[in-house]
Short mmCIF file of C-alpha atoms and ligand atoms in Angstrom, two decimals:
data_model
loop_
_atom_site.label_atom_id
_atom_site.label_comp_id
_atom_site.label_asym_id
_atom_site.label_seq_id
_atom_site.Cartn_x
_atom_site.Cartn_y
_atom_site.Cartn_z
CA MET A 174 28.93 -7.12 -159.45
CA GLU A 175 29.36 -3.42 -158.98
CA PHE A 176 26.54 -0.90 -158.60
CA ARG A 177 28.35 2.40 -158.57
CA ARG A 178 25.33 4.65 -158.16
CA VAL A 179 24.04 2.89 -155.07
CA THR A 180 27.06 1.34 -153.38
CA GLY A 181 28.19 4.75 -152.17
CA LEU A 182 24.88 5.52 -150.49
CA PRO A 183 25.11 5.69 -146.71
CA PRO A 184 23.58 2.75 -144.83
CA TYR A 185 19.99 3.55 -144.10
CA VAL A 186 19.95 3.70 -140.30
CA PHE A 187 16.16 3.78 -140.39
CA ALA A 188 16.29 0.15 -141.57
CA GLN A 189 17.87 -0.79 -138.23
CA ILE A 190 15.11 0.95 -136.27
CA ASN A 191 12.47 -0.64 -138.50
CA GLY A 192 14.03 -4.04 -137.81
CA LEU A 193 13.81 -3.46 -134.05
CA LYS A 194 10.23 -2.24 -134.43
CA ALA A 195 9.30 -5.39 -136.34
CA GLU A 196 11.03 -7.58 -133.75
CA ALA A 197 9.20 -5.89 -130.87
CA ARG A 198 5.86 -6.25 -132.65
CA ALA A 199 6.52 -9.89 -133.47
CA ALA A 200 7.12 -10.42 -129.74
CA GLY A 201 3.63 -9.01 -129.10
CA ARG A 202 4.74 -5.58 -127.83
CA ASP A 203 2.69 -2.51 -128.72
CA VAL A 204 5.13 -0.04 -130.26
CA VAL A 205 3.99 3.58 -130.48
CA ASP A 206 5.46 4.62 -133.79
CA PHE A 207 6.73 8.17 -134.28
CA GLY A 208 9.36 6.89 -136.73
CA PHE A 209 8.36 7.21 -140.35
CA GLY A 210 6.62 10.44 -141.53
CA ASN A 211 3.85 8.46 -143.20
CA PRO A 212 0.55 10.33 -142.66
CA ASP A 213 -2.07 8.22 -140.84
CA LEU A 214 -5.03 10.52 -141.60
CA PRO A 215 -7.33 9.56 -144.48
CA SER A 216 -7.39 11.28 -147.87
CA PRO A 217 -10.43 13.49 -148.62
CA ASP A 218 -13.61 11.48 -149.31
CA VAL A 219 -14.32 13.43 -152.50
CA ALA A 220 -10.98 12.32 -153.92
CA VAL A 221 -11.55 8.67 -153.00
CA GLU A 222 -15.02 8.73 -154.57
CA LYS A 223 -13.75 10.41 -157.73
CA LEU A 224 -10.93 7.89 -158.02
CA ALA A 225 -13.38 4.98 -157.82
CA GLU A 226 -15.72 6.56 -160.35
CA SER A 227 -13.05 7.45 -162.89
CA ALA A 228 -11.32 4.09 -162.54
CA HIS A 229 -14.48 2.55 -164.04
CA ASN A 230 -14.04 4.55 -167.23
CA PRO A 231 -11.87 2.56 -169.68
CA ARG A 232 -10.73 5.81 -171.30
CA ASN A 233 -8.75 6.43 -168.15
CA HIS A 234 -6.92 3.11 -168.38
CA ARG A 235 -4.65 4.25 -171.19
CA TYR A 236 -1.32 6.02 -170.90
CA SER A 237 -1.76 9.53 -169.55
CA ALA A 238 0.36 12.64 -170.14
CA SER A 239 3.66 12.53 -168.27
CA ARG A 240 3.51 16.31 -167.71
CA GLY A 241 0.03 15.96 -166.18
CA ILE A 242 -3.39 16.50 -167.77
CA PRO A 243 -4.26 20.18 -168.41
CA ASN A 244 -6.93 20.40 -165.71
CA LEU A 245 -4.52 19.11 -163.10
CA ARG A 246 -1.98 21.75 -164.07
CA ARG A 247 -4.76 24.35 -163.95
CA ALA A 248 -5.85 23.13 -160.51
CA ILE A 249 -2.39 23.59 -159.00
CA ALA A 250 -2.11 27.03 -160.60
CA GLY A 251 -5.49 27.84 -159.02
CA ARG A 252 -4.28 26.68 -155.62
CA TYR A 253 -1.12 28.80 -155.87
CA LYS A 254 -3.25 31.82 -156.73
CA ALA A 255 -5.71 31.22 -153.90
CA VAL A 256 -3.20 30.39 -151.16
CA PHE A 257 -0.07 32.34 -152.10
CA ASP A 258 -1.36 34.91 -154.59
CA VAL A 259 1.20 33.55 -157.09
CA ASP A 260 0.38 33.50 -160.81
CA LEU A 261 1.57 30.39 -162.66
CA ASP A 262 1.09 29.64 -166.33
CA PRO A 263 -0.18 26.03 -166.34
CA GLU A 264 1.23 25.54 -169.85
CA THR A 265 4.81 26.58 -169.20
CA GLN A 266 5.36 26.77 -165.46
CA VAL A 267 3.87 23.54 -164.17
CA VAL A 268 4.82 19.89 -164.56
CA THR A 269 3.25 17.05 -162.60
CA THR A 270 5.63 14.73 -160.77
CA ILE A 271 5.19 11.36 -159.10
CA GLY A 272 5.42 13.00 -155.69
CA ALA A 273 7.98 15.59 -154.63
CA LYS A 274 10.60 12.89 -154.14
CA GLU A 275 10.62 11.77 -157.76
CA GLY A 276 10.40 15.42 -158.87
CA LEU A 277 13.43 16.43 -156.83
CA THR A 278 15.50 13.47 -157.99
CA HIS A 279 14.86 14.06 -161.66
CA LEU A 280 15.34 17.80 -161.25
CA MET A 281 18.88 16.96 -160.21
CA TRP A 282 19.26 14.91 -163.39
CA VAL A 283 18.36 17.88 -165.55
CA LEU A 284 20.37 20.40 -163.55
CA CYS A 285 23.54 18.47 -162.74
CA GLU A 286 26.15 16.47 -164.57
CA PRO A 287 29.24 14.60 -163.40
CA GLY A 288 31.73 17.16 -162.12
CA ASP A 289 29.01 19.60 -161.01
CA CYS A 290 28.10 20.36 -157.43
CA ALA A 291 24.96 21.24 -155.52
CA VAL A 292 24.50 22.90 -152.15
CA VAL A 293 22.30 21.08 -149.65
CA PRO A 294 21.61 21.75 -145.97
CA SER A 295 22.54 19.06 -143.50
CA PRO A 296 20.68 17.48 -141.79
CA SER A 297 18.07 17.05 -144.52
CA TYR A 298 15.46 14.74 -145.93
CA PRO A 299 17.66 11.91 -147.30
CA ILE A 300 16.91 12.36 -151.02
CA HIS A 301 18.09 15.98 -150.84
CA LEU A 302 21.54 14.74 -149.90
CA ALA A 303 21.49 11.73 -152.24
CA GLY A 304 19.73 13.22 -155.30
CA PRO A 305 22.62 15.25 -156.73
CA GLY A 306 24.86 12.18 -156.40
CA PHE A 307 22.56 10.15 -158.65
CA ALA A 308 23.30 12.72 -161.34
CA GLY A 309 27.03 12.40 -160.66
CA ALA A 310 27.28 15.72 -158.83
CA ARG A 311 29.03 16.43 -155.56
CA VAL A 312 27.11 17.70 -152.56
CA ILE A 313 28.40 20.59 -150.49
CA THR A 314 26.57 20.73 -147.18
CA VAL A 315 25.65 23.77 -145.11
CA PRO A 316 24.31 23.62 -141.56
CA VAL A 317 20.60 24.34 -141.61
CA ALA A 318 20.10 25.60 -138.10
CA ASP A 319 21.87 25.83 -134.83
CA PRO A 320 21.20 22.46 -133.18
CA GLY A 321 19.12 23.17 -130.13
CA ALA A 322 17.62 26.30 -131.67
CA SER A 323 15.96 24.29 -134.37
CA ALA A 324 12.52 25.84 -134.16
CA LEU A 325 13.98 29.25 -134.92
CA ASP A 326 14.49 30.98 -138.21
CA PRO A 327 17.88 29.71 -139.48
CA GLY A 328 18.66 33.19 -140.95
CA GLU A 329 22.16 34.48 -140.50
CA GLN A 330 23.85 31.17 -139.83
CA PHE A 331 22.33 29.64 -142.94
CA PHE A 332 23.40 32.45 -145.25
CA ALA A 333 26.90 32.48 -143.81
CA GLY A 334 27.11 28.76 -144.61
CA LEU A 335 25.69 29.31 -148.07
CA GLU A 336 28.15 32.06 -148.90
CA ALA A 337 31.09 29.97 -147.69
CA ALA A 338 29.88 26.96 -149.69
CA VAL A 339 29.62 28.92 -152.92
CA ARG A 340 32.98 30.61 -152.31
CA GLU A 341 34.75 27.33 -151.69
CA ALA A 342 32.98 25.25 -154.33
CA PRO A 343 35.31 24.00 -157.10
CA THR A 344 32.83 25.21 -159.73
CA ARG A 345 29.74 27.38 -159.53
CA PRO A 346 27.07 25.14 -157.91
CA ARG A 347 24.28 24.21 -160.28
CA ALA A 348 21.61 24.04 -157.61
CA ILE A 349 20.74 24.93 -154.05
CA ILE A 350 18.18 22.61 -152.45
CA VAL A 351 16.15 24.05 -149.61
CA SER A 352 12.96 23.05 -147.85
CA PHE A 353 11.06 25.07 -145.25
CA PRO A 354 9.31 24.10 -142.98
CA HIS A 355 12.28 21.85 -142.76
CA ASN A 356 12.41 18.12 -142.29
CA PRO A 357 13.87 17.06 -139.86
CA THR A 358 14.79 20.21 -137.90
CA THR A 359 11.37 21.91 -138.30
CA ALA A 360 13.20 25.20 -139.00
CA CYS A 361 10.78 27.74 -140.48
CA VAL A 362 11.43 30.92 -142.42
CA ASP A 363 9.59 34.09 -143.35
CA LEU A 364 9.22 35.91 -146.65
CA ALA A 365 12.26 38.13 -145.91
CA PHE A 366 14.41 34.98 -145.79
CA MET A 367 13.03 33.89 -149.17
CA GLU A 368 13.72 37.35 -150.60
CA ARG A 369 17.31 37.13 -149.49
CA LEU A 370 17.61 33.63 -150.95
CA VAL A 371 16.19 34.72 -154.31
CA GLY A 372 18.62 37.66 -154.32
CA PHE A 373 21.48 35.27 -153.58
CA ALA A 374 20.40 32.95 -156.40
CA ALA A 375 20.22 35.80 -158.92
CA GLU A 376 23.54 37.26 -157.86
CA ASN A 377 25.31 33.90 -158.10
CA GLU A 378 23.27 32.53 -161.01
CA ILE A 379 22.30 29.32 -159.24
CA VAL A 380 18.94 27.57 -159.49
CA VAL A 381 17.12 27.22 -156.18
CA CYS A 382 14.93 24.13 -155.76
CA HIS A 383 12.54 24.68 -152.90
CA ASP A 384 10.89 21.48 -151.69
CA PHE A 385 7.65 22.81 -150.19
CA ALA A 386 6.37 19.49 -148.81
CA TYR A 387 5.01 21.20 -145.66
CA ALA A 388 3.47 24.18 -147.47
CA ASP A 389 0.21 23.86 -145.57
CA LEU A 390 1.55 22.79 -142.19
CA GLY A 391 2.33 26.00 -140.33
CA PHE A 392 1.07 26.26 -136.75
CA ASP A 393 -0.30 29.03 -134.53
CA GLY A 394 -1.34 31.15 -137.51
CA TYR A 395 2.02 30.88 -139.29
CA GLN A 396 1.71 30.45 -143.09
CA PRO A 397 4.94 29.15 -144.62
CA PRO A 398 5.91 31.32 -147.59
CA SER A 399 6.26 30.01 -151.12
CA ILE A 400 9.56 31.08 -152.65
CA LEU A 401 7.53 32.14 -155.70
CA GLN A 402 5.87 34.89 -153.66
CA VAL A 403 9.12 36.80 -154.04
CA LYS A 404 9.07 39.19 -156.98
CA GLY A 405 11.27 37.86 -159.78
CA ALA A 406 11.70 34.44 -158.13
CA GLU A 407 10.68 32.64 -161.33
CA GLU A 408 13.99 33.79 -162.90
CA TRP A 409 16.01 31.35 -160.80
CA CYS A 410 13.66 29.27 -158.69
CA VAL A 411 11.46 26.23 -158.87
CA GLU A 412 9.29 24.82 -156.14
CA LEU A 413 8.04 21.29 -155.45
CA TYR A 414 4.52 21.07 -154.10
CA THR A 415 2.89 17.78 -153.11
CA LEU A 416 -0.52 16.50 -152.03
CA THR A 417 1.19 14.00 -149.70
CA LYS A 418 0.99 16.04 -146.50
CA SER A 419 -1.38 18.86 -147.48
CA PHE A 420 -4.19 16.48 -148.45
CA SER A 421 -2.93 13.33 -146.72
CA MET A 422 -2.54 11.65 -150.11
CA ALA A 423 0.87 10.05 -149.59
CA GLY A 424 0.23 6.83 -151.49
CA TRP A 425 -1.29 8.58 -154.48
CA ARG A 426 2.04 10.06 -155.59
CA VAL A 427 0.88 13.45 -156.84
CA GLY A 428 3.38 16.30 -156.84
CA PHE A 429 4.34 19.27 -159.00
CA CYS A 430 7.37 21.21 -160.03
CA VAL A 431 6.42 24.84 -160.62
CA GLY A 432 8.18 28.12 -161.35
CA ASN A 433 11.03 28.79 -163.78
CA ALA A 434 9.75 27.88 -167.25
CA GLU A 435 13.13 26.73 -168.62
CA VAL A 436 13.70 24.31 -165.75
CA VAL A 437 10.10 23.10 -165.94
CA ALA A 438 10.52 22.50 -169.70
CA ALA A 439 13.74 20.54 -169.14
CA LEU A 440 12.13 18.35 -166.48
CA THR A 441 9.06 17.87 -168.68
CA LYS A 442 11.29 16.67 -171.51
CA LEU A 443 13.21 14.25 -169.30
CA LYS A 444 10.02 12.87 -167.81
CA SER A 445 8.51 12.34 -171.25
CA TYR A 446 11.25 9.73 -171.74
CA LEU A 447 10.84 8.16 -168.31
CA ASP A 448 7.16 7.86 -167.49
CA TYR A 449 3.67 8.09 -168.93
CA GLY A 450 2.28 10.08 -166.06
CA THR A 451 0.42 9.13 -162.93
CA PHE A 452 -2.60 6.84 -163.47
CA GLN A 453 -5.23 9.18 -164.92
CA PRO A 454 -7.98 8.48 -162.32
CA VAL A 455 -5.46 9.57 -159.67
CA GLN A 456 -4.86 12.82 -161.56
CA ILE A 457 -8.62 13.40 -161.87
CA ALA A 458 -9.12 12.73 -158.16
CA ALA A 459 -6.25 15.11 -157.34
CA ILE A 460 -8.03 17.86 -159.29
CA VAL A 461 -11.16 17.28 -157.22
CA ALA A 462 -9.16 17.30 -153.98
CA MET A 463 -7.63 20.68 -154.79
CA ASN A 464 -10.80 22.23 -156.18
CA GLU A 465 -13.36 20.84 -153.76
CA ALA A 466 -11.61 19.87 -150.53
CA THR A 467 -10.12 23.31 -150.06
CA ASP A 468 -10.68 23.19 -146.29
CA TYR A 469 -8.85 19.87 -145.93
CA PRO A 470 -5.30 21.18 -145.42
CA GLY A 471 -6.62 23.42 -142.62
CA ARG A 472 -8.34 20.50 -140.92
CA LEU A 473 -5.19 18.38 -141.09
CA ARG A 474 -3.14 21.27 -139.77
CA ALA A 475 -5.39 21.52 -136.70
CA VAL A 476 -4.95 17.80 -135.98
CA TYR A 477 -1.15 17.99 -136.29
CA GLN A 478 -1.06 21.11 -134.13
CA SER A 479 -2.96 19.48 -131.33
CA ARG A 480 -0.74 16.37 -131.53
CA ARG A 481 2.26 18.67 -131.38
CA ASP A 482 0.88 20.31 -128.25
CA ALA A 483 0.24 16.96 -126.58
CA LEU A 484 3.75 15.70 -127.35
CA VAL A 485 5.65 18.90 -126.54
CA GLU A 486 3.80 19.49 -123.27
CA GLY A 487 4.07 15.83 -122.30
CA LEU A 488 7.81 15.63 -122.96
CA ARG A 489 8.42 18.84 -121.05
CA ARG A 490 6.37 17.48 -118.14
CA ILE A 491 8.62 14.44 -117.89
CA GLY A 492 11.67 16.69 -117.92
CA TRP A 493 12.66 16.44 -121.60
CA GLU A 494 13.04 20.01 -122.86
CA VAL A 495 12.05 20.26 -126.53
CA PRO A 496 11.33 23.24 -128.75
CA ALA A 497 7.78 23.52 -130.14
CA PRO A 498 7.85 23.43 -133.95
CA ARG A 499 6.12 26.27 -135.87
CA GLY A 500 5.57 24.02 -138.85
CA SER A 501 6.06 20.57 -140.49
CA MET A 502 4.72 17.36 -138.96
CA PHE A 503 7.72 16.63 -136.78
CA LEU A 504 9.31 17.34 -133.46
CA TRP A 505 13.10 17.61 -133.51
CA ALA A 506 14.09 16.65 -130.00
CA PRO A 507 17.57 17.28 -128.61
CA ILE A 508 18.71 14.07 -126.92
CA PRO A 509 18.69 14.64 -123.13
CA GLU A 510 22.13 15.61 -121.85
CA ALA A 511 22.65 12.33 -119.96
CA TYR A 512 22.38 10.28 -123.16
CA ARG A 513 23.72 12.67 -125.79
CA GLU A 514 27.16 11.16 -125.99
CA ARG A 515 25.73 7.83 -127.06
CA GLY A 516 24.48 9.32 -130.31
CA SER A 517 21.07 9.17 -131.93
CA LEU A 518 21.11 5.60 -133.23
CA GLU A 519 21.86 4.16 -129.81
CA PHE A 520 19.34 6.49 -128.14
CA SER A 521 16.57 5.59 -130.62
CA THR A 522 17.38 1.92 -130.08
CA LEU A 523 17.11 2.42 -126.35
CA LEU A 524 13.70 4.10 -126.70
CA ILE A 525 12.33 1.15 -128.63
CA ARG A 526 13.85 -1.46 -126.34
CA GLU A 527 12.96 0.20 -123.04
CA ALA A 528 9.81 2.18 -123.85
CA ASP A 529 8.32 0.62 -127.00
CA VAL A 530 8.54 4.06 -128.62
CA ALA A 531 9.93 4.38 -132.16
CA THR A 532 11.65 7.59 -133.29
CA SER A 533 14.04 8.36 -136.15
CA PRO A 534 17.71 8.76 -135.21
CA GLY A 535 18.93 12.21 -136.29
CA ILE A 536 22.10 10.76 -137.84
CA GLY A 537 19.92 9.28 -140.60
CA PHE A 538 19.40 12.84 -141.89
CA GLY A 539 23.07 13.77 -142.12
CA ASP A 540 26.14 14.65 -140.12
CA ASN A 541 24.70 17.45 -138.05
CA GLY A 542 21.75 15.39 -136.86
CA ASP A 543 23.35 13.07 -134.34
CA ASP A 544 22.36 15.11 -131.26
CA HIS A 545 18.65 14.71 -131.99
CA VAL A 546 15.88 12.23 -132.58
CA ARG A 547 12.85 13.02 -134.73
CA PHE A 548 9.28 12.33 -133.70
CA ALA A 549 6.74 12.27 -136.58
CA LEU A 550 3.29 13.42 -135.45
CA ILE A 551 1.55 10.37 -136.86
CA GLU A 552 0.13 8.92 -133.66
CA ASN A 553 -3.10 10.21 -132.13
CA GLU A 554 -3.21 11.91 -128.75
CA MET A 555 -4.29 8.82 -126.83
CA ARG A 556 -1.32 6.85 -128.19
CA THR A 557 0.93 9.86 -127.59
CA HIS A 558 -0.07 9.85 -123.90
CA GLN A 559 0.60 6.11 -123.74
CA ALA A 560 4.09 6.75 -125.19
CA LEU A 561 4.72 9.54 -122.70
CA ARG A 562 3.91 7.25 -119.77
CA SER A 563 6.32 4.59 -120.95
CA LEU A 564 9.02 7.16 -121.82
CA LYS A 565 8.76 8.54 -118.28
CA ARG A 566 9.07 5.05 -116.79
CA ALA A 567 12.02 4.13 -119.02
CA LEU A 568 13.97 7.38 -118.55
CA THR A 569 13.45 7.27 -114.77
CA LYS A 570 14.65 3.65 -114.66
CA LEU A 571 17.70 4.42 -116.80
CA GLY A 572 18.53 7.44 -114.64
C1 PLP B 116 11.04 17.40 -147.34
C2 PLP B 116 10.23 16.33 -147.95
N1 PLP B 116 10.11 16.27 -149.28
C3 PLP B 116 9.39 15.32 -149.88
C4 PLP B 116 8.76 14.34 -149.15
C5 PLP B 116 7.99 13.28 -149.88
O1 PLP B 116 7.00 13.86 -150.64
P1 PLP B 116 6.24 13.02 -151.73
O2 PLP B 116 5.39 12.01 -151.02
O3 PLP B 116 5.45 14.03 -152.48
O4 PLP B 116 7.27 12.35 -152.60
C6 PLP B 116 8.85 14.34 -147.77
C7 PLP B 116 8.20 13.28 -146.98
O5 PLP B 116 8.46 13.03 -145.85
C8 PLP B 116 9.61 15.35 -147.16
O6 PLP B 116 9.76 15.41 -145.84
#
């Protein structure tokens, strides 16, 4: 049998690391897991309580609205106003998605057709690189940041890559996918970068899809900008917002696509054929999270920031120089010089085998990622210190 849409997908190198992790655990070893960016912190109590309460109401057991119930769309518009001072019309500029991942994938379906192309930074979150392909479109990659300077604003280098990509593309790209704070490189940008990007989109008539998964995870006082804060951005831009990281609600699958009304309408139409919306009690609980647990993203941010500090300081203390991320929930660590040639898959494998520490090999995020491994900040500080002790032992032994 042939499965054209999936056979071409690159082998998921994370599966190999997960296999090793499972093997080590089956052998009774205690693996400290910085691999998968799956938040370990609980969802807000008010949301859990509301979910339980509304699940008891049979009215909520029926099909819901695939575009999201009106109060949910109002709640996200309220959050955008409060946090970013962005006005969104909940009727025309908001559609609920089953997480940002589903939203992004189906956005590509409405924007791209076979023969089209889309511009995507590399390395990137895997669905950014795979999504256009599901719609039959070709991906043109641009480097997202200078490897080694990954915590810095990607600025000039990024726009040079973008301009070259658009110039050399066989047809005018239908979409540019970006995401800042960036997974995996942790690159962060300021509003001036977003202004330039919106200008670029308008000049070239290309839709920008900004995946804002780490909207609320900026450190040391840094607030990541929404692309919609730029005047006129709604002409060419949409943004994906998700409760996954901001409210630690990963399993609930609540996301949004907001911004350009035409794109939102197209996605709404497609989704009306594909799904009946997230389970209504989940939507109701998401409203409560956004309206009542307004301090929750800030509390999570403080936890991630202090984990970042523990990991960055600890790695530097054992002689592994890493940049401190300004945002996201990751650390993008250049592989130490002595091991760099072996590549990220071999180095990640070595860290599991010799130190019982799981990381994600950078190559899993695209071509430009092979000099790095990614740590997700999903282990507490005590476990982080345990990992640092075994990393020190292993790296000293290996020389
Ligand atoms: C850039 C990016 N987008 C989207 C997601 C997933 O978001 P969601 O759970 O809303 O699908 C992640 C999760 O790691 C991510 O890093």
